[in-house]
């Protein structure tokens, strides 16, 4: 009997250990999926929604296009054969499996802050992604930027490796927000200006930058072009849904960030990010002013004597946004909106790009669609329309012309 009891006890212990390991693995994969979403990995590494993480998407840089690689579990063309150590080294140091230098279009300069536990959880989740055989296209970079060995020199000037170290003088919420904004979420990669070599200008941290023609806004607590005038609930709603009526709507790359990233974050993590952003040093933008100080609704009649831009607006835009520009559910008002006020700066880039490419933002709350007019309107017509919209509803200082529209049209998105 004692031998039988011992055997049964041993079997139960083995089963309990196996169950415990399985539970731990499940928890790690679940945590990893959350972290991969928070890191925005799918946005860059997916060109075909039917093949998530299979890579192939061009990432535009001033030096040419870098193509995001396949990070599915495929052993030949993905990362299925990578070891944990190789994965961690690529994330923290920008060094690939075979020792090749990675380009900073991949934000290892931010991921270097991530903890061992988080990186291994991300690795565990990516190992569950179904394998897709997809060879990554060759990068299209101009000489000498196509020489990977030069990245060693670039790193000496622009990269400071090291883990995130909590600031004991700050709250746990602030530290969590710093980890998310500076590390996992790598917000500065789009929202911080870059130097001539593509490195981030730390003295202008999070003050806004241009990415593929789009203006990524100032995230510092400056009131004119930044978030200083926003309420916390407005920021929370923007990050959760992409829509903060009266403030701004997520467009272009930011719409992708909301759809694939921030809408999945917990309210606690979003509040932590907001708390951190509230505390970063404000960076003023020259000539910026609060968008609520300019723009007004249009009159209710537009005739043949009006400008070509006004007539184009009446024909193409008024059906949804209203002839006065004040919108109505579910269509947003254009009066003093972020795209017409251009985040408080005199730029029509975001407006022109929206007219060219439309909007397709899907969140759990809504699927927002606006048609693209790039194939239906000439550069001259888009310039006329954009100038009418900014002059009437937004910042009259913001103007464009056909040449500028053509340049934006030519940028890969």
mmCIF file of C-alpha atoms in Angstrom:
data_model
loop_
_atom_site.group_PDB
_atom_site.id
_atom_site.type_symbol
_atom_site.label_atom_id
_atom_site.label_comp_id
_atom_site.label_asym_id
_atom_site.label_seq_id
_atom_site.Cartn_x
_atom_site.Cartn_y
_atom_site.Cartn_z
ATOM 1 C CA UNK A 1 0.000 0.000 0.000
ATOM 2 C CA UNK A 2 2.760 2.428 0.907
ATOM 3 C CA UNK A 3 4.482 1.779 -2.432
ATOM 4 C CA UNK A 4 1.210 2.375 -4.274
ATOM 5 C CA UNK A 5 0.624 5.592 -2.326
ATOM 6 C CA UNK A 6 4.137 6.748 -3.157
ATOM 7 C CA UNK A 7 3.558 5.994 -6.844
ATOM 8 C CA UNK A 8 0.282 7.897 -6.855
ATOM 9 C CA UNK A 9 1.871 10.787 -4.978
ATOM 10 C CA UNK A 10 4.735 10.878 -7.466
ATOM 11 C CA UNK A 11 2.364 10.904 -10.425
ATOM 12 C CA UNK A 12 0.348 13.724 -8.863
ATOM 13 C CA UNK A 13 3.511 15.757 -8.270
ATOM 14 C CA UNK A 14 4.602 15.267 -11.892
ATOM 15 C CA UNK A 15 1.147 16.246 -13.156
ATOM 16 C CA UNK A 16 1.115 19.304 -10.908
ATOM 17 C CA UNK A 17 4.532 20.369 -12.176
ATOM 18 C CA UNK A 18 3.480 19.883 -15.789
ATOM 19 C CA UNK A 19 0.270 21.804 -15.179
ATOM 20 C CA UNK A 20 2.192 24.570 -13.447
ATOM 21 C CA UNK A 21 4.624 24.849 -16.346
ATOM 22 C CA UNK A 22 1.763 24.876 -18.858
ATOM 23 C CA UNK A 23 -0.012 27.610 -16.890
ATOM 24 C CA UNK A 24 3.194 29.644 -16.678
ATOM 25 C CA UNK A 25 3.767 29.229 -20.419
ATOM 26 C CA UNK A 26 0.189 30.299 -21.168
ATOM 27 C CA UNK A 27 0.574 33.359 -18.962
ATOM 28 C CA UNK A 28 3.871 34.222 -20.658
ATOM 29 C CA UNK A 29 2.293 33.964 -24.121
ATOM 30 C CA UNK A 30 -0.678 36.079 -23.039
ATOM 31 C CA UNK A 31 1.636 38.687 -21.550
ATOM 32 C CA UNK A 32 3.756 38.565 -24.686
ATOM 33 C CA UNK A 33 0.766 39.194 -26.940
ATOM 34 C CA UNK A 34 -0.099 42.285 -24.894
ATOM 35 C CA UNK A 35 3.491 43.526 -25.065
ATOM 36 C CA UNK A 36 3.765 42.894 -28.810
ATOM 37 C CA UNK A 37 0.604 44.937 -29.296
ATOM 38 C CA UNK A 38 1.909 47.665 -27.010
ATOM 39 C CA UNK A 39 5.138 47.696 -29.006
ATOM 40 C CA UNK A 40 3.278 48.179 -32.286
ATOM 41 C CA UNK A 41 5.083 45.236 -33.906
ATOM 42 C CA UNK A 42 2.237 44.265 -36.231
ATOM 43 C CA UNK A 43 1.961 47.726 -37.780
ATOM 44 C CA UNK A 44 5.463 47.663 -39.258
ATOM 45 C CA UNK A 45 5.844 43.928 -39.826
ATOM 46 C CA UNK A 46 2.592 43.392 -41.741
ATOM 47 C CA UNK A 47 2.036 44.403 -45.347
ATOM 48 C CA UNK A 48 -0.786 41.890 -45.998
ATOM 49 C CA UNK A 49 -3.403 41.662 -43.208
ATOM 50 C CA UNK A 50 -4.014 38.047 -44.199
ATOM 51 C CA UNK A 51 -0.391 37.273 -43.268
ATOM 52 C CA UNK A 52 0.302 39.099 -39.992
ATOM 53 C CA UNK A 53 3.947 39.578 -38.995
ATOM 54 C CA UNK A 54 5.209 38.234 -42.346
ATOM 55 C CA UNK A 55 7.061 41.477 -43.067
ATOM 56 C CA UNK A 56 7.666 43.107 -46.427
ATOM 57 C CA UNK A 57 6.364 46.539 -45.570
ATOM 58 C CA UNK A 58 8.604 49.424 -46.725
ATOM 59 C CA UNK A 59 9.601 51.816 -43.958
ATOM 60 C CA UNK A 60 10.450 55.153 -45.599
ATOM 61 C CA UNK A 61 13.538 57.013 -44.391
ATOM 62 C CA UNK A 62 15.381 60.058 -45.808
ATOM 63 C CA UNK A 63 17.982 57.597 -47.112
ATOM 64 C CA UNK A 64 15.617 55.183 -48.866
ATOM 65 C CA UNK A 65 13.259 52.365 -47.892
ATOM 66 C CA UNK A 66 13.998 49.736 -45.264
ATOM 67 C CA UNK A 67 11.782 46.653 -45.477
ATOM 68 C CA UNK A 68 10.443 45.171 -42.253
ATOM 69 C CA UNK A 69 11.432 41.495 -41.948
ATOM 70 C CA UNK A 70 9.314 38.405 -41.424
ATOM 71 C CA UNK A 71 8.957 37.734 -37.684
ATOM 72 C CA UNK A 72 6.597 34.753 -37.873
ATOM 73 C CA UNK A 73 7.717 31.363 -36.548
ATOM 74 C CA UNK A 74 8.860 30.226 -40.004
ATOM 75 C CA UNK A 75 12.312 28.708 -39.526
ATOM 76 C CA UNK A 76 13.757 29.685 -42.896
ATOM 77 C CA UNK A 77 12.436 33.179 -43.593
ATOM 78 C CA UNK A 78 11.148 34.171 -40.133
ATOM 79 C CA UNK A 79 12.561 33.938 -36.621
ATOM 80 C CA UNK A 80 11.499 30.383 -35.796
ATOM 81 C CA UNK A 81 15.103 29.151 -35.669
ATOM 82 C CA UNK A 82 16.375 32.047 -33.572
ATOM 83 C CA UNK A 83 17.517 31.414 -30.018
ATOM 84 C CA UNK A 84 16.231 33.530 -27.142
ATOM 85 C CA UNK A 85 19.687 35.095 -26.839
ATOM 86 C CA UNK A 86 19.693 36.094 -30.514
ATOM 87 C CA UNK A 87 16.219 37.601 -30.191
ATOM 88 C CA UNK A 88 17.195 39.613 -27.118
ATOM 89 C CA UNK A 89 20.398 40.840 -28.736
ATOM 90 C CA UNK A 90 18.517 42.062 -31.813
ATOM 91 C CA UNK A 91 15.975 43.889 -29.665
ATOM 92 C CA UNK A 92 18.507 45.496 -27.343
ATOM 93 C CA UNK A 93 21.561 45.994 -29.519
ATOM 94 C CA UNK A 94 20.298 46.081 -33.103
ATOM 95 C CA UNK A 95 22.325 43.011 -34.126
ATOM 96 C CA UNK A 96 20.721 40.298 -36.246
ATOM 97 C CA UNK A 97 20.984 36.533 -35.945
ATOM 98 C CA UNK A 98 24.112 36.333 -38.081
ATOM 99 C CA UNK A 99 25.839 39.332 -36.517
ATOM 100 C CA UNK A 100 24.622 41.856 -39.099
ATOM 101 C CA UNK A 101 23.901 45.413 -37.989
ATOM 102 C CA UNK A 102 20.219 46.364 -38.088
ATOM 103 C CA UNK A 103 19.029 49.769 -39.241
ATOM 104 C CA UNK A 104 17.366 52.075 -36.681
ATOM 105 C CA UNK A 105 14.116 52.033 -38.667
ATOM 106 C CA UNK A 106 13.766 49.117 -36.242
ATOM 107 C CA UNK A 107 13.535 50.889 -32.863
ATOM 108 C CA UNK A 108 16.166 48.918 -30.950
ATOM 109 C CA UNK A 109 17.305 52.298 -29.628
ATOM 110 C CA UNK A 110 14.077 52.282 -27.576
ATOM 111 C CA UNK A 111 13.679 48.530 -27.020
ATOM 112 C CA UNK A 112 17.083 48.476 -25.320
ATOM 113 C CA UNK A 113 15.191 49.638 -22.218
ATOM 114 C CA UNK A 114 13.017 46.491 -22.038
ATOM 115 C CA UNK A 115 13.382 43.929 -19.265
ATOM 116 C CA UNK A 116 14.425 40.298 -19.718
ATOM 117 C CA UNK A 117 10.979 39.106 -18.666
ATOM 118 C CA UNK A 118 9.155 41.277 -21.165
ATOM 119 C CA UNK A 119 11.454 40.345 -24.047
ATOM 120 C CA UNK A 120 11.143 36.629 -23.317
ATOM 121 C CA UNK A 121 7.365 36.959 -23.111
ATOM 122 C CA UNK A 122 7.300 38.695 -26.487
ATOM 123 C CA UNK A 123 9.491 35.936 -27.879
ATOM 124 C CA UNK A 124 7.133 33.294 -26.436
ATOM 125 C CA UNK A 125 4.146 34.886 -28.131
ATOM 126 C CA UNK A 126 5.864 35.312 -31.503
ATOM 127 C CA UNK A 127 6.779 31.609 -31.368
ATOM 128 C CA UNK A 128 3.036 30.858 -31.483
ATOM 129 C CA UNK A 129 2.436 32.991 -34.595
ATOM 130 C CA UNK A 130 1.741 30.616 -37.521
ATOM 131 C CA UNK A 131 4.756 30.306 -39.818
ATOM 132 C CA UNK A 132 4.583 32.151 -43.127
ATOM 133 C CA UNK A 133 7.223 31.638 -45.765
ATOM 134 C CA UNK A 134 8.002 35.167 -46.959
ATOM 135 C CA UNK A 135 11.411 36.404 -48.047
ATOM 136 C CA UNK A 136 12.021 40.017 -47.038
ATOM 137 C CA UNK A 137 12.712 42.337 -50.006
ATOM 138 C CA UNK A 138 16.155 43.862 -50.255
ATOM 139 C CA UNK A 139 16.451 47.320 -48.687
ATOM 140 C CA UNK A 140 16.510 50.227 -51.132
ATOM 141 C CA UNK A 141 19.030 52.571 -49.515
ATOM 142 C CA UNK A 142 21.373 55.003 -51.223
ATOM 143 C CA UNK A 143 25.159 54.715 -50.882
ATOM 144 C CA UNK A 144 26.794 54.864 -48.366
ATOM 145 C CA UNK A 145 23.769 54.205 -46.146
ATOM 146 C CA UNK A 146 23.419 50.721 -47.625
ATOM 147 C CA UNK A 147 26.659 49.732 -45.886
ATOM 148 C CA UNK A 148 25.594 47.994 -42.682
ATOM 149 C CA UNK A 149 29.017 48.211 -41.051
ATOM 150 C CA UNK A 150 28.573 51.984 -40.839
ATOM 151 C CA UNK A 151 25.862 51.386 -38.252
ATOM 152 C CA UNK A 152 28.608 50.710 -35.708
ATOM 153 C CA UNK A 153 29.711 54.326 -36.131
ATOM 154 C CA UNK A 154 26.098 55.554 -36.103
ATOM 155 C CA UNK A 155 25.514 53.768 -32.818
ATOM 156 C CA UNK A 156 28.497 55.464 -31.213
ATOM 157 C CA UNK A 157 26.871 58.847 -31.843
ATOM 158 C CA UNK A 158 23.149 58.121 -31.574
ATOM 159 C CA UNK A 159 22.622 55.044 -29.386
ATOM 160 C CA UNK A 160 22.870 54.627 -25.618
ATOM 161 C CA UNK A 161 22.220 50.974 -24.723
ATOM 162 C CA UNK A 162 20.938 50.102 -21.261
ATOM 163 C CA UNK A 163 17.935 48.843 -19.312
ATOM 164 C CA UNK A 164 15.207 51.049 -17.907
ATOM 165 C CA UNK A 165 16.046 52.101 -14.336
ATOM 166 C CA UNK A 166 13.062 53.314 -12.277
ATOM 167 C CA UNK A 167 13.371 56.760 -10.739
ATOM 168 C CA UNK A 168 12.868 56.300 -6.997
ATOM 169 C CA UNK A 169 11.821 59.940 -6.646
ATOM 170 C CA UNK A 170 8.856 59.392 -8.976
ATOM 171 C CA UNK A 171 5.613 57.475 -8.542
ATOM 172 C CA UNK A 172 5.066 53.929 -9.767
ATOM 173 C CA UNK A 173 2.610 55.319 -12.322
ATOM 174 C CA UNK A 174 5.188 57.786 -13.687
ATOM 175 C CA UNK A 175 7.784 55.030 -13.979
ATOM 176 C CA UNK A 176 5.362 52.728 -15.781
ATOM 177 C CA UNK A 177 4.501 55.558 -18.153
ATOM 178 C CA UNK A 178 8.173 56.288 -18.818
ATOM 179 C CA UNK A 179 8.794 52.604 -19.598
ATOM 180 C CA UNK A 180 5.882 52.547 -22.049
ATOM 181 C CA UNK A 181 6.505 55.902 -23.746
ATOM 182 C CA UNK A 182 10.292 55.756 -23.975
ATOM 183 C CA UNK A 183 10.748 52.009 -24.338
ATOM 184 C CA UNK A 184 7.986 49.673 -25.419
ATOM 185 C CA UNK A 185 5.788 52.255 -27.166
ATOM 186 C CA UNK A 186 8.849 54.096 -28.622
ATOM 187 C CA UNK A 187 6.738 57.250 -29.092
ATOM 188 C CA UNK A 188 9.817 59.370 -29.685
ATOM 189 C CA UNK A 189 10.623 57.474 -32.890
ATOM 190 C CA UNK A 190 7.872 59.435 -34.623
ATOM 191 C CA UNK A 191 7.349 62.402 -32.312
ATOM 192 C CA UNK A 192 10.964 63.567 -31.857
ATOM 193 C CA UNK A 193 12.874 65.473 -34.581
ATOM 194 C CA UNK A 194 15.955 63.821 -36.046
ATOM 195 C CA UNK A 195 19.408 65.064 -36.925
ATOM 196 C CA UNK A 196 20.973 64.738 -40.380
ATOM 197 C CA UNK A 197 22.080 61.189 -39.660
ATOM 198 C CA UNK A 198 18.662 60.083 -38.494
ATOM 199 C CA UNK A 199 19.379 60.167 -34.765
ATOM 200 C CA UNK A 200 16.870 61.621 -32.319
ATOM 201 C CA UNK A 201 17.401 65.179 -31.076
ATOM 202 C CA UNK A 202 17.141 64.657 -27.336
ATOM 203 C CA UNK A 203 16.884 68.386 -26.583
ATOM 204 C CA UNK A 204 13.636 68.440 -28.596
ATOM 205 C CA UNK A 205 12.256 65.215 -27.167
ATOM 206 C CA UNK A 206 8.626 64.510 -28.153
ATOM 207 C CA UNK A 207 8.186 67.995 -29.646
ATOM 208 C CA UNK A 208 6.835 66.710 -32.971
ATOM 209 C CA UNK A 209 8.365 65.558 -36.251
ATOM 210 C CA UNK A 210 7.525 64.607 -39.824
ATOM 211 C CA UNK A 211 7.114 60.949 -40.845
ATOM 212 C CA UNK A 212 6.371 60.043 -44.478
ATOM 213 C CA UNK A 213 5.000 63.557 -44.915
ATOM 214 C CA UNK A 214 2.698 63.338 -41.881
ATOM 215 C CA UNK A 215 3.205 65.707 -38.981
ATOM 216 C CA UNK A 216 3.421 63.784 -35.716
ATOM 217 C CA UNK A 217 2.285 66.199 -33.031
ATOM 218 C CA UNK A 218 4.052 67.738 -30.058
ATOM 219 C CA UNK A 219 3.439 65.433 -27.067
ATOM 220 C CA UNK A 220 4.966 67.755 -24.482
ATOM 221 C CA UNK A 221 2.724 69.776 -22.123
ATOM 222 C CA UNK A 222 3.201 72.952 -24.186
ATOM 223 C CA UNK A 223 -0.186 74.644 -24.681
ATOM 224 C CA UNK A 224 0.077 75.889 -28.252
ATOM 225 C CA UNK A 225 1.149 72.893 -30.297
ATOM 226 C CA UNK A 226 1.398 70.332 -27.482
ATOM 227 C CA UNK A 227 -1.027 68.589 -25.129
ATOM 228 C CA UNK A 228 -0.971 71.224 -22.399
ATOM 229 C CA UNK A 229 -4.540 72.323 -23.141
ATOM 230 C CA UNK A 230 -5.910 68.785 -23.361
ATOM 231 C CA UNK A 231 -7.780 67.213 -20.443
ATOM 232 C CA UNK A 232 -6.748 63.740 -19.279
ATOM 233 C CA UNK A 233 -10.076 62.252 -20.388
ATOM 234 C CA UNK A 234 -9.546 63.690 -23.881
ATOM 235 C CA UNK A 235 -6.111 62.110 -24.135
ATOM 236 C CA UNK A 236 -7.445 58.803 -22.807
ATOM 237 C CA UNK A 237 -10.249 58.832 -25.368
ATOM 238 C CA UNK A 238 -7.854 59.693 -28.201
ATOM 239 C CA UNK A 239 -5.486 56.839 -27.347
ATOM 240 C CA UNK A 240 -8.380 54.388 -26.860
ATOM 241 C CA UNK A 241 -10.526 55.271 -29.867
ATOM 242 C CA UNK A 242 -8.543 57.643 -32.082
ATOM 243 C CA UNK A 243 -11.195 60.317 -31.649
ATOM 244 C CA UNK A 244 -11.140 63.332 -29.334
ATOM 245 C CA UNK A 245 -13.858 65.655 -30.694
ATOM 246 C CA UNK A 246 -12.815 69.277 -30.524
ATOM 247 C CA UNK A 247 -9.160 68.283 -30.282
ATOM 248 C CA UNK A 248 -7.989 65.847 -32.942
ATOM 249 C CA UNK A 249 -8.591 62.564 -34.739
ATOM 250 C CA UNK A 250 -5.969 59.890 -35.348
ATOM 251 C CA UNK A 251 -4.916 59.908 -39.014
ATOM 252 C CA UNK A 252 -2.254 58.234 -41.126
ATOM 253 C CA UNK A 253 0.428 56.459 -39.048
ATOM 254 C CA UNK A 254 -1.240 57.503 -35.779
ATOM 255 C CA UNK A 255 -4.469 55.821 -36.869
ATOM 256 C CA UNK A 256 -2.461 52.617 -37.251
ATOM 257 C CA UNK A 257 -0.952 53.085 -33.792
ATOM 258 C CA UNK A 258 -4.395 53.444 -32.225
ATOM 259 C CA UNK A 259 -5.915 50.573 -34.221
ATOM 260 C CA UNK A 260 -3.086 48.116 -33.632
ATOM 261 C CA UNK A 261 -1.593 49.317 -30.380
ATOM 262 C CA UNK A 262 -3.008 51.810 -27.900
ATOM 263 C CA UNK A 263 -6.653 50.728 -28.086
ATOM 264 C CA UNK A 264 -5.590 47.407 -26.532
ATOM 265 C CA UNK A 265 -3.728 48.921 -23.585
ATOM 266 C CA UNK A 266 -5.315 48.817 -20.164
ATOM 267 C CA UNK A 267 -6.752 52.069 -18.785
ATOM 268 C CA UNK A 268 -4.058 51.937 -16.092
ATOM 269 C CA UNK A 269 -1.281 51.814 -18.681
ATOM 270 C CA UNK A 270 -2.846 54.620 -20.731
ATOM 271 C CA UNK A 271 -3.168 56.792 -17.623
ATOM 272 C CA UNK A 272 0.476 56.050 -16.788
ATOM 273 C CA UNK A 273 1.550 57.224 -20.243
ATOM 274 C CA UNK A 274 -0.492 60.401 -19.829
ATOM 275 C CA UNK A 275 1.006 61.034 -16.373
ATOM 276 C CA UNK A 276 4.512 60.690 -17.811
ATOM 277 C CA UNK A 277 3.792 62.966 -20.773
ATOM 278 C CA UNK A 278 2.401 65.601 -18.421
ATOM 279 C CA UNK A 279 5.745 65.653 -16.637
ATOM 280 C CA UNK A 280 8.183 65.889 -19.562
ATOM 281 C CA UNK A 281 9.702 69.329 -20.182
ATOM 282 C CA UNK A 282 7.461 71.432 -22.450
ATOM 283 C CA UNK A 283 9.017 72.283 -25.803
ATOM 284 C CA UNK A 284 7.665 75.377 -27.501
ATOM 285 C CA UNK A 285 7.143 75.407 -31.261
ATOM 286 C CA UNK A 286 7.822 78.676 -33.079
ATOM 287 C CA UNK A 287 4.652 80.553 -34.044
ATOM 288 C CA UNK A 288 2.391 77.836 -32.623
ATOM 289 C CA UNK A 289 -0.968 78.885 -31.206
ATOM 290 C CA UNK A 290 -3.971 77.106 -29.779
ATOM 291 C CA UNK A 291 -6.214 75.908 -32.585
ATOM 292 C CA UNK A 292 -9.341 77.130 -30.767
ATOM 293 C CA UNK A 293 -8.327 80.695 -31.580
ATOM 294 C CA UNK A 294 -9.001 80.483 -35.293
ATOM 295 C CA UNK A 295 -11.438 78.993 -37.808
ATOM 296 C CA UNK A 296 -15.184 79.379 -38.095
ATOM 297 C CA UNK A 297 -18.174 77.683 -39.671
ATOM 298 C CA UNK A 298 -18.946 78.554 -43.281
ATOM 299 C CA UNK A 299 -22.162 80.129 -44.499
ATOM 300 C CA UNK A 300 -24.911 77.810 -45.678
ATOM 301 C CA UNK A 301 -24.784 78.706 -49.376
ATOM 302 C CA UNK A 302 -21.950 78.259 -51.859
ATOM 303 C CA UNK A 303 -22.491 79.577 -55.365
ATOM 304 C CA UNK A 304 -20.682 79.613 -58.686
ATOM 305 C CA UNK A 305 -19.100 82.925 -57.719
ATOM 306 C CA UNK A 306 -17.229 81.319 -54.827
ATOM 307 C CA UNK A 307 -13.620 80.133 -55.080
ATOM 308 C CA UNK A 308 -12.799 76.828 -56.828
ATOM 309 C CA UNK A 309 -11.848 75.414 -53.422
ATOM 310 C CA UNK A 310 -15.243 76.273 -51.948
ATOM 311 C CA UNK A 311 -17.018 74.658 -54.883
ATOM 312 C CA UNK A 312 -14.863 71.534 -54.576
ATOM 313 C CA UNK A 313 -15.699 71.381 -50.880
ATOM 314 C CA UNK A 314 -19.419 71.627 -51.619
ATOM 315 C CA UNK A 315 -19.172 68.835 -54.187
ATOM 316 C CA UNK A 316 -16.832 66.421 -52.402
ATOM 317 C CA UNK A 317 -16.977 67.096 -48.664
ATOM 318 C CA UNK A 318 -20.231 68.763 -47.649
ATOM 319 C CA UNK A 319 -22.300 65.571 -47.844
ATOM 320 C CA UNK A 320 -20.522 64.233 -44.749
ATOM 321 C CA UNK A 321 -18.989 67.255 -43.023
ATOM 322 C CA UNK A 322 -21.867 69.644 -43.775
ATOM 323 C CA UNK A 323 -21.799 72.750 -45.904
ATOM 324 C CA UNK A 324 -20.880 74.756 -42.800
ATOM 325 C CA UNK A 325 -18.094 72.298 -41.893
ATOM 326 C CA UNK A 326 -19.655 71.542 -38.512
ATOM 327 C CA UNK A 327 -20.286 67.882 -39.297
ATOM 328 C CA UNK A 328 -22.825 65.778 -37.454
ATOM 329 C CA UNK A 329 -22.790 62.201 -36.178
ATOM 330 C CA UNK A 330 -20.923 60.171 -37.190
ATOM 331 C CA UNK A 331 -18.981 62.722 -39.242
ATOM 332 C CA UNK A 332 -16.602 65.053 -37.384
ATOM 333 C CA UNK A 333 -16.616 68.821 -37.464
ATOM 334 C CA UNK A 334 -13.763 70.431 -39.369
ATOM 335 C CA UNK A 335 -13.995 73.715 -37.488
ATOM 336 C CA UNK A 336 -10.854 74.165 -35.376
ATOM 337 C CA UNK A 337 -10.070 70.461 -35.727
ATOM 338 C CA UNK A 338 -6.504 69.150 -35.407
ATOM 339 C CA UNK A 339 -6.137 68.455 -39.124
ATOM 340 C CA UNK A 340 -7.339 71.916 -40.163
ATOM 341 C CA UNK A 341 -5.436 73.577 -37.333
ATOM 342 C CA UNK A 342 -2.455 71.318 -38.035
ATOM 343 C CA UNK A 343 -1.694 70.752 -34.348
ATOM 344 C CA UNK A 344 -1.315 74.492 -33.829
ATOM 345 C CA UNK A 345 1.315 74.925 -36.552
ATOM 346 C CA UNK A 346 0.957 76.400 -40.019
ATOM 347 C CA UNK A 347 1.078 73.210 -42.112
ATOM 348 C CA UNK A 348 -1.351 71.586 -44.526
ATOM 349 C CA UNK A 349 0.524 68.273 -44.798
ATOM 350 C CA UNK A 350 -1.878 66.147 -42.772
ATOM 351 C CA UNK A 351 -4.921 67.642 -44.468
ATOM 352 C CA UNK A 352 -3.500 67.085 -47.961
ATOM 353 C CA UNK A 353 -2.522 63.508 -47.135
ATOM 354 C CA UNK A 354 -6.006 62.789 -45.784
ATOM 355 C CA UNK A 355 -7.549 64.133 -48.992
ATOM 356 C CA UNK A 356 -5.116 62.049 -51.051
ATOM 357 C CA UNK A 357 -5.361 58.772 -49.134
ATOM 358 C CA UNK A 358 -8.527 58.955 -47.050
ATOM 359 C CA UNK A 359 -8.995 57.432 -43.599
ATOM 360 C CA UNK A 360 -9.464 53.794 -42.601
ATOM 361 C CA UNK A 361 -9.322 53.488 -38.815
ATOM 362 C CA UNK A 362 -10.857 50.410 -37.193
ATOM 363 C CA UNK A 363 -11.192 50.205 -33.423
ATOM 364 C CA UNK A 364 -13.484 48.303 -31.097
ATOM 365 C CA UNK A 365 -15.695 51.394 -30.931
ATOM 366 C CA UNK A 366 -16.064 52.203 -34.607
ATOM 367 C CA UNK A 367 -14.795 51.704 -38.127
ATOM 368 C CA UNK A 368 -14.061 55.150 -39.533
ATOM 369 C CA UNK A 369 -13.865 55.460 -43.295
ATOM 370 C CA UNK A 370 -13.254 58.469 -45.496
ATOM 371 C CA UNK A 371 -12.761 58.011 -49.250
ATOM 372 C CA UNK A 372 -9.463 58.862 -50.891
ATOM 373 C CA UNK A 373 -9.639 61.579 -53.530
ATOM 374 C CA UNK A 374 -6.116 61.199 -54.858
ATOM 375 C CA UNK A 375 -7.255 59.362 -57.982
ATOM 376 C CA UNK A 376 -10.148 61.772 -58.635
ATOM 377 C CA UNK A 377 -8.531 65.162 -58.102
ATOM 378 C CA UNK A 378 -5.493 66.798 -59.637
ATOM 379 C CA UNK A 379 -2.729 68.339 -57.567
ATOM 380 C CA UNK A 380 -4.151 71.778 -58.382
ATOM 381 C CA UNK A 381 -7.634 70.781 -57.201
ATOM 382 C CA UNK A 382 -6.365 69.292 -53.956
ATOM 383 C CA UNK A 383 -4.360 72.438 -53.268
ATOM 384 C CA UNK A 384 -7.448 74.596 -53.894
ATOM 385 C CA UNK A 385 -9.564 72.414 -51.619
ATOM 386 C CA UNK A 386 -6.981 72.295 -48.827
ATOM 387 C CA UNK A 387 -6.522 76.066 -48.917
ATOM 388 C CA UNK A 388 -10.262 76.623 -48.645
ATOM 389 C CA UNK A 389 -10.572 74.219 -45.703
ATOM 390 C CA UNK A 390 -7.711 75.744 -43.715
ATOM 391 C CA UNK A 391 -8.699 79.316 -44.535
ATOM 392 C CA UNK A 392 -12.327 78.764 -43.545
ATOM 393 C CA UNK A 393 -12.239 76.187 -40.768
ATOM 394 C CA UNK A 394 -8.665 76.231 -39.487
ATOM 395 C CA UNK A 395 -5.438 78.174 -39.587
ATOM 396 C CA UNK A 396 -5.418 80.708 -42.458
ATOM 397 C CA UNK A 397 -1.615 80.821 -42.256
ATOM 398 C CA UNK A 398 -1.494 77.257 -43.579
ATOM 399 C CA UNK A 399 -1.430 77.210 -47.365
ATOM 400 C CA UNK A 400 -0.195 74.861 -50.067
ATOM 401 C CA UNK A 401 0.218 74.646 -53.821
ATOM 402 C CA UNK A 402 0.174 72.004 -56.542
ATOM 403 C CA UNK A 403 3.934 71.421 -56.322
ATOM 404 C CA UNK A 404 3.738 70.651 -52.604
ATOM 405 C CA UNK A 405 0.761 68.351 -53.166
ATOM 406 C CA UNK A 406 2.666 66.469 -55.875
ATOM 407 C CA UNK A 407 5.579 65.924 -53.500
ATOM 408 C CA UNK A 408 3.296 64.522 -50.808
ATOM 409 C CA UNK A 409 1.550 62.354 -53.377
ATOM 410 C CA UNK A 410 4.893 60.789 -54.324
ATOM 411 C CA UNK A 411 5.729 59.645 -50.784
ATOM 412 C CA UNK A 412 5.174 55.942 -50.021
ATOM 413 C CA UNK A 413 2.587 55.310 -47.328
#
